[in-house]
Short mmCIF file of C-alpha atoms and ligand atoms in Angstrom, two decimals:
data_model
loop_
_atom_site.label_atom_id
_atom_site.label_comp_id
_atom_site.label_asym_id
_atom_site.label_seq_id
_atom_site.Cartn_x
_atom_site.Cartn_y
_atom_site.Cartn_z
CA UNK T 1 110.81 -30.84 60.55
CA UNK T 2 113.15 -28.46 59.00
CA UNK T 3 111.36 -26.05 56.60
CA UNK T 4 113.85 -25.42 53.55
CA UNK T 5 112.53 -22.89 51.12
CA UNK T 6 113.17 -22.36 47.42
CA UNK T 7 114.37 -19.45 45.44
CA UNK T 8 116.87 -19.84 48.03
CA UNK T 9 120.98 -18.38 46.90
CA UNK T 10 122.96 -21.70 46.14
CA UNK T 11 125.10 -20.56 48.97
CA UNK T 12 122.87 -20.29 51.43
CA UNK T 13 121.18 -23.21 50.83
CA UNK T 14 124.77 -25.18 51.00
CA UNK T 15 125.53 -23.60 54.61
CA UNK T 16 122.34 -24.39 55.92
CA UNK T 17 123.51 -27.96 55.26
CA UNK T 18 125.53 -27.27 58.51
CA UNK T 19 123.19 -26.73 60.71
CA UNK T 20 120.97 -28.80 63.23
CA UNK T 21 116.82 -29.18 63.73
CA UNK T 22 115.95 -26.91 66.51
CA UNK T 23 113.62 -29.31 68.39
CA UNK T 24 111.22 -28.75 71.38
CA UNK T 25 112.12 -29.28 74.65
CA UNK T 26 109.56 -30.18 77.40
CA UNK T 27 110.70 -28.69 80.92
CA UNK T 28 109.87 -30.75 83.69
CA UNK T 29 109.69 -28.71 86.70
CA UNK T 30 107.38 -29.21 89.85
CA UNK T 31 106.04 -25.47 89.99
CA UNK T 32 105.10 -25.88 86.40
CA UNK T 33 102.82 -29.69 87.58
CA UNK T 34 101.86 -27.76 90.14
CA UNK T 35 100.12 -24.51 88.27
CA UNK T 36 98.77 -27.08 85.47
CA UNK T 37 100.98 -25.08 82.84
CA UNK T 38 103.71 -26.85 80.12
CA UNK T 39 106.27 -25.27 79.24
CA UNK T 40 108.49 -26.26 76.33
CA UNK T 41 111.68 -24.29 74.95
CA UNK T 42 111.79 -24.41 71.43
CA UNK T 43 116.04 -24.78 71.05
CA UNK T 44 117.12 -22.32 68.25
CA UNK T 45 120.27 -22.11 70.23
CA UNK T 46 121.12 -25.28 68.81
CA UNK T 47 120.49 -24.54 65.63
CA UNK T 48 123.96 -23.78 65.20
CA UNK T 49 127.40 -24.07 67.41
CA UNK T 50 128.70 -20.49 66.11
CA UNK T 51 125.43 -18.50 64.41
CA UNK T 52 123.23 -17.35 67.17
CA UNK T 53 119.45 -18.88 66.60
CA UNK T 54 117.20 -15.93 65.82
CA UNK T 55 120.47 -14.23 64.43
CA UNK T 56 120.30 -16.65 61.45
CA UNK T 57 116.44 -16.50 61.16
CA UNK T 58 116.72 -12.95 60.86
CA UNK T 59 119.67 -12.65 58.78
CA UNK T 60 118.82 -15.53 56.18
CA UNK T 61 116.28 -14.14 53.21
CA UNK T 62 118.43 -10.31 53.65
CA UNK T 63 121.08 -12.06 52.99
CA UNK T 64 119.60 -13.78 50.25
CA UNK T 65 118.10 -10.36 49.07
CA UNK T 66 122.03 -9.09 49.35
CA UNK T 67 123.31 -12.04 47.07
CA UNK T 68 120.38 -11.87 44.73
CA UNK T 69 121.13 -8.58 43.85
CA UNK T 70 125.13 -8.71 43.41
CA UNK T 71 125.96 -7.12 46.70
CA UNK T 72 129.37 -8.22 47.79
CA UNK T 73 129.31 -6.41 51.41
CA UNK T 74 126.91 -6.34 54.36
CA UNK T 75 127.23 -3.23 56.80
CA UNK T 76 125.39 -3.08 59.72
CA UNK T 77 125.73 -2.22 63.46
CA UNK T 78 125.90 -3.56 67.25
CA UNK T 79 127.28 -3.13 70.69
CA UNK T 80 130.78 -4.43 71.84
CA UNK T 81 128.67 -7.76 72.60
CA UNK T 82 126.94 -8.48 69.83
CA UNK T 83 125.12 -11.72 68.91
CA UNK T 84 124.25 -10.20 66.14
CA UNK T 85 127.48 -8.80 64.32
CA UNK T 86 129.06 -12.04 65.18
CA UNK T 87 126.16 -14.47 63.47
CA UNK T 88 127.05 -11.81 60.61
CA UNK T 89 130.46 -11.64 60.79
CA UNK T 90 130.77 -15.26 60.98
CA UNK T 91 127.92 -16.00 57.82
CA UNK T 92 129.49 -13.25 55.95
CA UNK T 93 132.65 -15.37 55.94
CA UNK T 94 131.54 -18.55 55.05
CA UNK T 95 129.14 -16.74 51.86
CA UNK T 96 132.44 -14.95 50.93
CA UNK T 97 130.87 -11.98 51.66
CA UNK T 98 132.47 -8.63 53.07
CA UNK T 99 131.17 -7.38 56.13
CA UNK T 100 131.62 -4.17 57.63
CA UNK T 101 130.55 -3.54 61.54
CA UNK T 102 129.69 -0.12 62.95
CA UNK T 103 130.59 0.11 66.74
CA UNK T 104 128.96 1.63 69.30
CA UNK T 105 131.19 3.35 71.46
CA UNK T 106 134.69 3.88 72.18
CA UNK T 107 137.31 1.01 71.14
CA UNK T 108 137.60 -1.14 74.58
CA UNK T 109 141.01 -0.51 75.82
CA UNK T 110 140.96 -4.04 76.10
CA UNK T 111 139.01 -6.31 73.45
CA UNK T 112 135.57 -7.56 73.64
CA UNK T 113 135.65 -11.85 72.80
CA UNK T 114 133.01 -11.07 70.53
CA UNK T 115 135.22 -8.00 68.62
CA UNK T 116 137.96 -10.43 68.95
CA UNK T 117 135.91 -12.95 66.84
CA UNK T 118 134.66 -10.53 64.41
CA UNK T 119 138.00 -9.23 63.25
CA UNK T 120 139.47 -13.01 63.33
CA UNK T 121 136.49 -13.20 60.55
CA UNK T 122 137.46 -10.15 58.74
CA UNK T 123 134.69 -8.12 59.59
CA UNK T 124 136.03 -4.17 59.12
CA UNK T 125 135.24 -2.67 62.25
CA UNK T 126 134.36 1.30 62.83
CA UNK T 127 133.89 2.77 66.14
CA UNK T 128 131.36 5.82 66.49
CA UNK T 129 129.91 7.87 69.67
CA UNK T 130 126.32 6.95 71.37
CA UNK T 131 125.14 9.91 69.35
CA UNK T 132 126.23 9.06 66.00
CA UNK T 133 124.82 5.72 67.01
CA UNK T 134 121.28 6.34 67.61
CA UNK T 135 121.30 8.72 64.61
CA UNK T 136 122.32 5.40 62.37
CA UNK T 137 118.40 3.92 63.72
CA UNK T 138 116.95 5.90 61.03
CA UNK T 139 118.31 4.29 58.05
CA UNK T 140 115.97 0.97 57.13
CA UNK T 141 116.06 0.66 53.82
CA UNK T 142 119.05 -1.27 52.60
CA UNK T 143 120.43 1.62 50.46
CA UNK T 144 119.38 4.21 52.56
CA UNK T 145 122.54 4.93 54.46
CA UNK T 146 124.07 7.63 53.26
CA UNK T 147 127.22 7.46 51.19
CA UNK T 148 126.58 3.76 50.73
CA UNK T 149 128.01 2.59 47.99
CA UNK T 150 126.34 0.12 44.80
CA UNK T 151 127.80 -2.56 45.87
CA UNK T 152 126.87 -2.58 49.46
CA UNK T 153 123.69 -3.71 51.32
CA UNK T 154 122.86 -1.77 54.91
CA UNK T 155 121.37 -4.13 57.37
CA UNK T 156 119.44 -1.87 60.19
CA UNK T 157 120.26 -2.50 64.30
CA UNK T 158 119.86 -6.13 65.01
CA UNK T 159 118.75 -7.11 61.29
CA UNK T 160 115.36 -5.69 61.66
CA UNK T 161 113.68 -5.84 57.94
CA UNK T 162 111.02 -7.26 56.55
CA UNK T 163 112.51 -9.65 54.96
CA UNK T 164 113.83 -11.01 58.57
CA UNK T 165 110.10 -11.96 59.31
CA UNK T 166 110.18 -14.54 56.91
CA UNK T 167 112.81 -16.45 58.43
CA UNK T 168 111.71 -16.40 61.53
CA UNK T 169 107.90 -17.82 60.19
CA UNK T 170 110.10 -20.71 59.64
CA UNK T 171 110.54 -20.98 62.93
CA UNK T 172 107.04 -21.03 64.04
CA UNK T 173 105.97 -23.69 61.14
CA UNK T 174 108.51 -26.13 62.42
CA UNK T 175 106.55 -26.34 65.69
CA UNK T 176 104.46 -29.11 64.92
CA UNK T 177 102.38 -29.69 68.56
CA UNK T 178 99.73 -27.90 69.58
CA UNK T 179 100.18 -24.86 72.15
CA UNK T 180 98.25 -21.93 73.18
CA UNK T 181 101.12 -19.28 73.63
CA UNK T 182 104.11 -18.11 72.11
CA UNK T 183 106.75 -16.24 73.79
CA UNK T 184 110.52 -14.44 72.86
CA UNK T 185 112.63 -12.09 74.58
CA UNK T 186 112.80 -8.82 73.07
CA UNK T 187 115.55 -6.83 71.74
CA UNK T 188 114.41 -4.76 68.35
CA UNK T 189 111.27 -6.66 68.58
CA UNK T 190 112.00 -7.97 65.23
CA UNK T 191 111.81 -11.88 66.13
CA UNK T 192 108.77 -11.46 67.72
CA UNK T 193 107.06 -9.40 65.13
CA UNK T 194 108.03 -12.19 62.73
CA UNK T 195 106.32 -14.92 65.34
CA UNK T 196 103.66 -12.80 65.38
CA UNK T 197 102.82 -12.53 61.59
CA UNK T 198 103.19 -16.24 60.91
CA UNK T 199 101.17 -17.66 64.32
CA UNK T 200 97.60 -18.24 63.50
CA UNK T 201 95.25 -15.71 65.56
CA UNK T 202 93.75 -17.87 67.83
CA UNK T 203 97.24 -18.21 69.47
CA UNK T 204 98.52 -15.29 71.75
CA UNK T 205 102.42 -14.21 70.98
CA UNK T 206 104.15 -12.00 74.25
CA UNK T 207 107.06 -10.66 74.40
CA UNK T 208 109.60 -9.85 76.76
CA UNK T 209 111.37 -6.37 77.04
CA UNK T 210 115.40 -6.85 77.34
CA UNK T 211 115.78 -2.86 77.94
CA UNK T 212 114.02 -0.88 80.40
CA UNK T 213 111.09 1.94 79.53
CA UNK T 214 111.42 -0.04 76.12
CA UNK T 215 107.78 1.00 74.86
CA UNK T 216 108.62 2.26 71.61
CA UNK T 217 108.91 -1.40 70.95
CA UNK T 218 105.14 -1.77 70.25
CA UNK T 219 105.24 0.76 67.79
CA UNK T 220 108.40 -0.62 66.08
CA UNK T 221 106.65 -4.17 66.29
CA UNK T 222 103.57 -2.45 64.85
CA UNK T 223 105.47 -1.00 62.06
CA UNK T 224 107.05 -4.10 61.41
CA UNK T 225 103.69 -6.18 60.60
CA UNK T 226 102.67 -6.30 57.23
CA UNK T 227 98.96 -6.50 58.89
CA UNK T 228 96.95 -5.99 62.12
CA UNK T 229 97.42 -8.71 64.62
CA UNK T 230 95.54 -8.37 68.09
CA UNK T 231 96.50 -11.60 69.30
CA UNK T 232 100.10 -9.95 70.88
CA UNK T 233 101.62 -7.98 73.50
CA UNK T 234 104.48 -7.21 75.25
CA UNK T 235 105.39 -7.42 79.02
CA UNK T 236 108.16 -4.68 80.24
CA UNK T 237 108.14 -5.59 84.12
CA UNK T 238 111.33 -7.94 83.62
CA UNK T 239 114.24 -5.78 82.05
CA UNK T 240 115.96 -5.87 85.97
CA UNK T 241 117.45 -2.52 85.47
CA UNK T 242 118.07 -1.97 81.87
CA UNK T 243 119.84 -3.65 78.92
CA UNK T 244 122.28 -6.73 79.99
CA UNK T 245 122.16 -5.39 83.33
CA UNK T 246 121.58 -8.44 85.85
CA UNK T 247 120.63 -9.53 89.85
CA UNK T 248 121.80 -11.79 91.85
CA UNK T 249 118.53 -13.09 91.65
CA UNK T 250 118.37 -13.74 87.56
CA UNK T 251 121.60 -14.97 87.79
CA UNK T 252 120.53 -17.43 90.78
CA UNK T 253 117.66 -18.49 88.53
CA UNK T 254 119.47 -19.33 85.18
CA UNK T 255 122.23 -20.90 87.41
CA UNK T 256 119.21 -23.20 89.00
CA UNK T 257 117.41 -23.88 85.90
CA UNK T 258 120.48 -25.37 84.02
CA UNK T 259 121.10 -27.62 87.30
CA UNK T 260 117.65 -28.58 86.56
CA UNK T 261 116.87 -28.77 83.27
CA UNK T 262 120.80 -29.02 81.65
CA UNK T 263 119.87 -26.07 79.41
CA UNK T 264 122.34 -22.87 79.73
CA UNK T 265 119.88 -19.65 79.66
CA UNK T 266 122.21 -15.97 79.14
CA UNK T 267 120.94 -13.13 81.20
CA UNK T 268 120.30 -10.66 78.59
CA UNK T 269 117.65 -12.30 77.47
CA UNK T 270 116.16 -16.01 77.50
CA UNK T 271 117.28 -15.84 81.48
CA UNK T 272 114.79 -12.47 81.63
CA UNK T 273 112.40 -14.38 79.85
CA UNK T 274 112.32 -17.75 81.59
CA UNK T 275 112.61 -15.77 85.18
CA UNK T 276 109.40 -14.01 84.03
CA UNK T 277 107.46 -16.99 82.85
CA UNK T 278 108.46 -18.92 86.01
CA UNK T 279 107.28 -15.37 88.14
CA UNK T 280 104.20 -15.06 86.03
CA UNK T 281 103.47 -18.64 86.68
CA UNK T 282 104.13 -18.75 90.34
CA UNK T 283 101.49 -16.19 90.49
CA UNK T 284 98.37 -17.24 88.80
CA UNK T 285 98.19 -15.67 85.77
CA UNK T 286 98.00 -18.02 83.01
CA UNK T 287 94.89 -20.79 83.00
CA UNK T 288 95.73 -24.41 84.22
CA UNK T 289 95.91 -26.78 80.94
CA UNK T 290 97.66 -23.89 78.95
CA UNK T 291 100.89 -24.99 76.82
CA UNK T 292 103.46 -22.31 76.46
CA UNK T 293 106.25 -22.53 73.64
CA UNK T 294 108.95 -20.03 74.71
CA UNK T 295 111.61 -19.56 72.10
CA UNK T 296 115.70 -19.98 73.28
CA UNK T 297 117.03 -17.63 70.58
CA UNK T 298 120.29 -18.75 71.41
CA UNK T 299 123.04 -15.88 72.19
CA UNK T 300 125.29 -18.04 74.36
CA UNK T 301 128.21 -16.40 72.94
CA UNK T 302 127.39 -12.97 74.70
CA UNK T 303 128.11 -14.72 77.91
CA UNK T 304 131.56 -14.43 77.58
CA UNK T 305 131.43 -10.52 78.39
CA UNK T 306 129.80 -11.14 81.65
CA UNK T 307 133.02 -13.09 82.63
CA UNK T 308 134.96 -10.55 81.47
C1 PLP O 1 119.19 -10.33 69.48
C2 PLP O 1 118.63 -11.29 70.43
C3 PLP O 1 117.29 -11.21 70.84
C4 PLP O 1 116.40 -10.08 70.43
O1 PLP O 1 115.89 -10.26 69.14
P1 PLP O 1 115.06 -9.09 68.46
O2 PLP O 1 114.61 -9.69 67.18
O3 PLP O 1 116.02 -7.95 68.24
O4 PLP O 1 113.97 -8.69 69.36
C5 PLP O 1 116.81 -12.17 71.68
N1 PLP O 1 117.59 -13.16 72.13
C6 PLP O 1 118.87 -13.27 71.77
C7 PLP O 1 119.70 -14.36 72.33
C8 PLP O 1 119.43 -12.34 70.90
O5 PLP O 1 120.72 -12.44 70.56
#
């Protein structure tokens, strides 16, 4: 079931004619018959072939805000590797929208494929220091950056608003089997928050830290909530070293689990988040006859800076 909404912009509604169901994916695997646990992925990486999963289910009702209220340009900021300046840079091009994407860091000597895409789609590209960086975290409101002009809408680090919460809901009302938990990687803690809001309580939602000593998450995820959820938490034993840093082991895994399974994890953060799961499984610590739903949130095109 796709869930399409109403009071939707015209032009969002017509590019979400391009893109696919997500559907659920049962994994067959013998450690998972052999703990009494299913586990099925629910594929928002197939959503679409160019705009990252929970990219667009973040980015979909602040973009609608945006158009709604006249805005003809979208500023917001990423790394080098961003899934999600390129989902934006990419949507902003096909709503005729100007985007504008704040760098962190130096300009590569040599091009990032994912800066290479985003100029290709016109996205205006600025590169700042770390410093200047972290400083741009406080801004949420979407005129709150300073100088920012009437025409143009700030999106915060990753798309983290509100009004990303709703999109992601969607996700979690398409599921339409039973299950007991939910479960995302983690990068703002944005996707999950939204997963959390629209689960019902009896379910439990856990989430996956991407970055290392990443506890300031539960606060942000707290902040995020419109209400007080108890059902959730969020596991940081799995970040192997910090943000898109990687083993030989995770990278053993993902290789293993798409012979197995055909499905291509990345290692910054479904891989994490399947390698957990798998771990947490081999050890006990979820009840035989449990159903898990972990979400693939897509990001595939971030893989091309590991082979870089
Ligand atoms: C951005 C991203 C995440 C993290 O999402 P948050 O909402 O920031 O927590 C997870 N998976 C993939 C593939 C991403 O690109």
């Amino acid at each position: 079931m796709i869930v399409t909404s109403n009071n939707l912009h015209p032009h969002l509604r017509e590019i979400e004619k391009s893109f696919s169901p997500s559907p659920l994916s049962p994994i067959n695997d013998p450690l998972l018959h052999a703990h009494g646990i299913e586990l099925w992925l629910k594929r928002d990486d197939l959503l679409h072939p160019i705009i990252s999963g929970n990219k667009w289910r973040k980015l979909k009702y602040s973009l609608n805000d945006a158009l709604n209220l006249g805005k003809d340009t979208i500023i917001s900021m990423g790394g080098a590797h961003s899934n999600h300046l390129h989902a934006l840079a990419y949507t902003g091009k096909l709503l005729n929208l100007k985007t504008h994407g704040i760098i962190r860091g130096e300009q590569p000597a040599h091009i990032t494929a994912t800066l290479k895409d985003l100029q290709d789609w016109d996205m205006r590209l600025t590169y700042i220091s770390r410093t200047e960086y972290r400083h741009l975290r406080q801004y949420h409101g979407h005129q709150d950056l300073p100088n920012i002009k009437p025409n143009e809408y700030w999106l915060p680090e990753g798309g983290a608003t509100p009004l990303a919460l709703k999109g992601v809901a969607e996700l979690v009302t398409e599921i339409d089997i039973p299950y007991d938990i939910l479960c995302a990687p983690c990068g703002t803690g944005t996707t999950l928050a939204g997963m959390i809001n629209a689960a019902p309580a009896e379910k439990s939602v856990i989430g996956f830290a991407a970055l290392k000593n990443a506890h300031f998450l539960n606060d942000d995820v707290t902040n995020l909530l419109p209400s007080t959820h108890f059902n959730w938490k969020i596991n940081h034993n799995y970040h192997f070293g910090g943000f898109a840093k990687t083993t030989p082991e995770l990278m053993r895994f993902i290789k293993k689990f798409a012979d197995s399974t055909g499905i291509i994890l990345e290692p910054v953060y479904t891989g994490k988040m399947l390698f957990a799961l798998y771990d947490l499984i081999t050890n006990n610590t979820f009840k035989p006859g449990l159903r898990i739903i972990a979400i693939h949130t897509g990001g595939l095109q971030g893989l091309r800076g590991f082979n870089e």
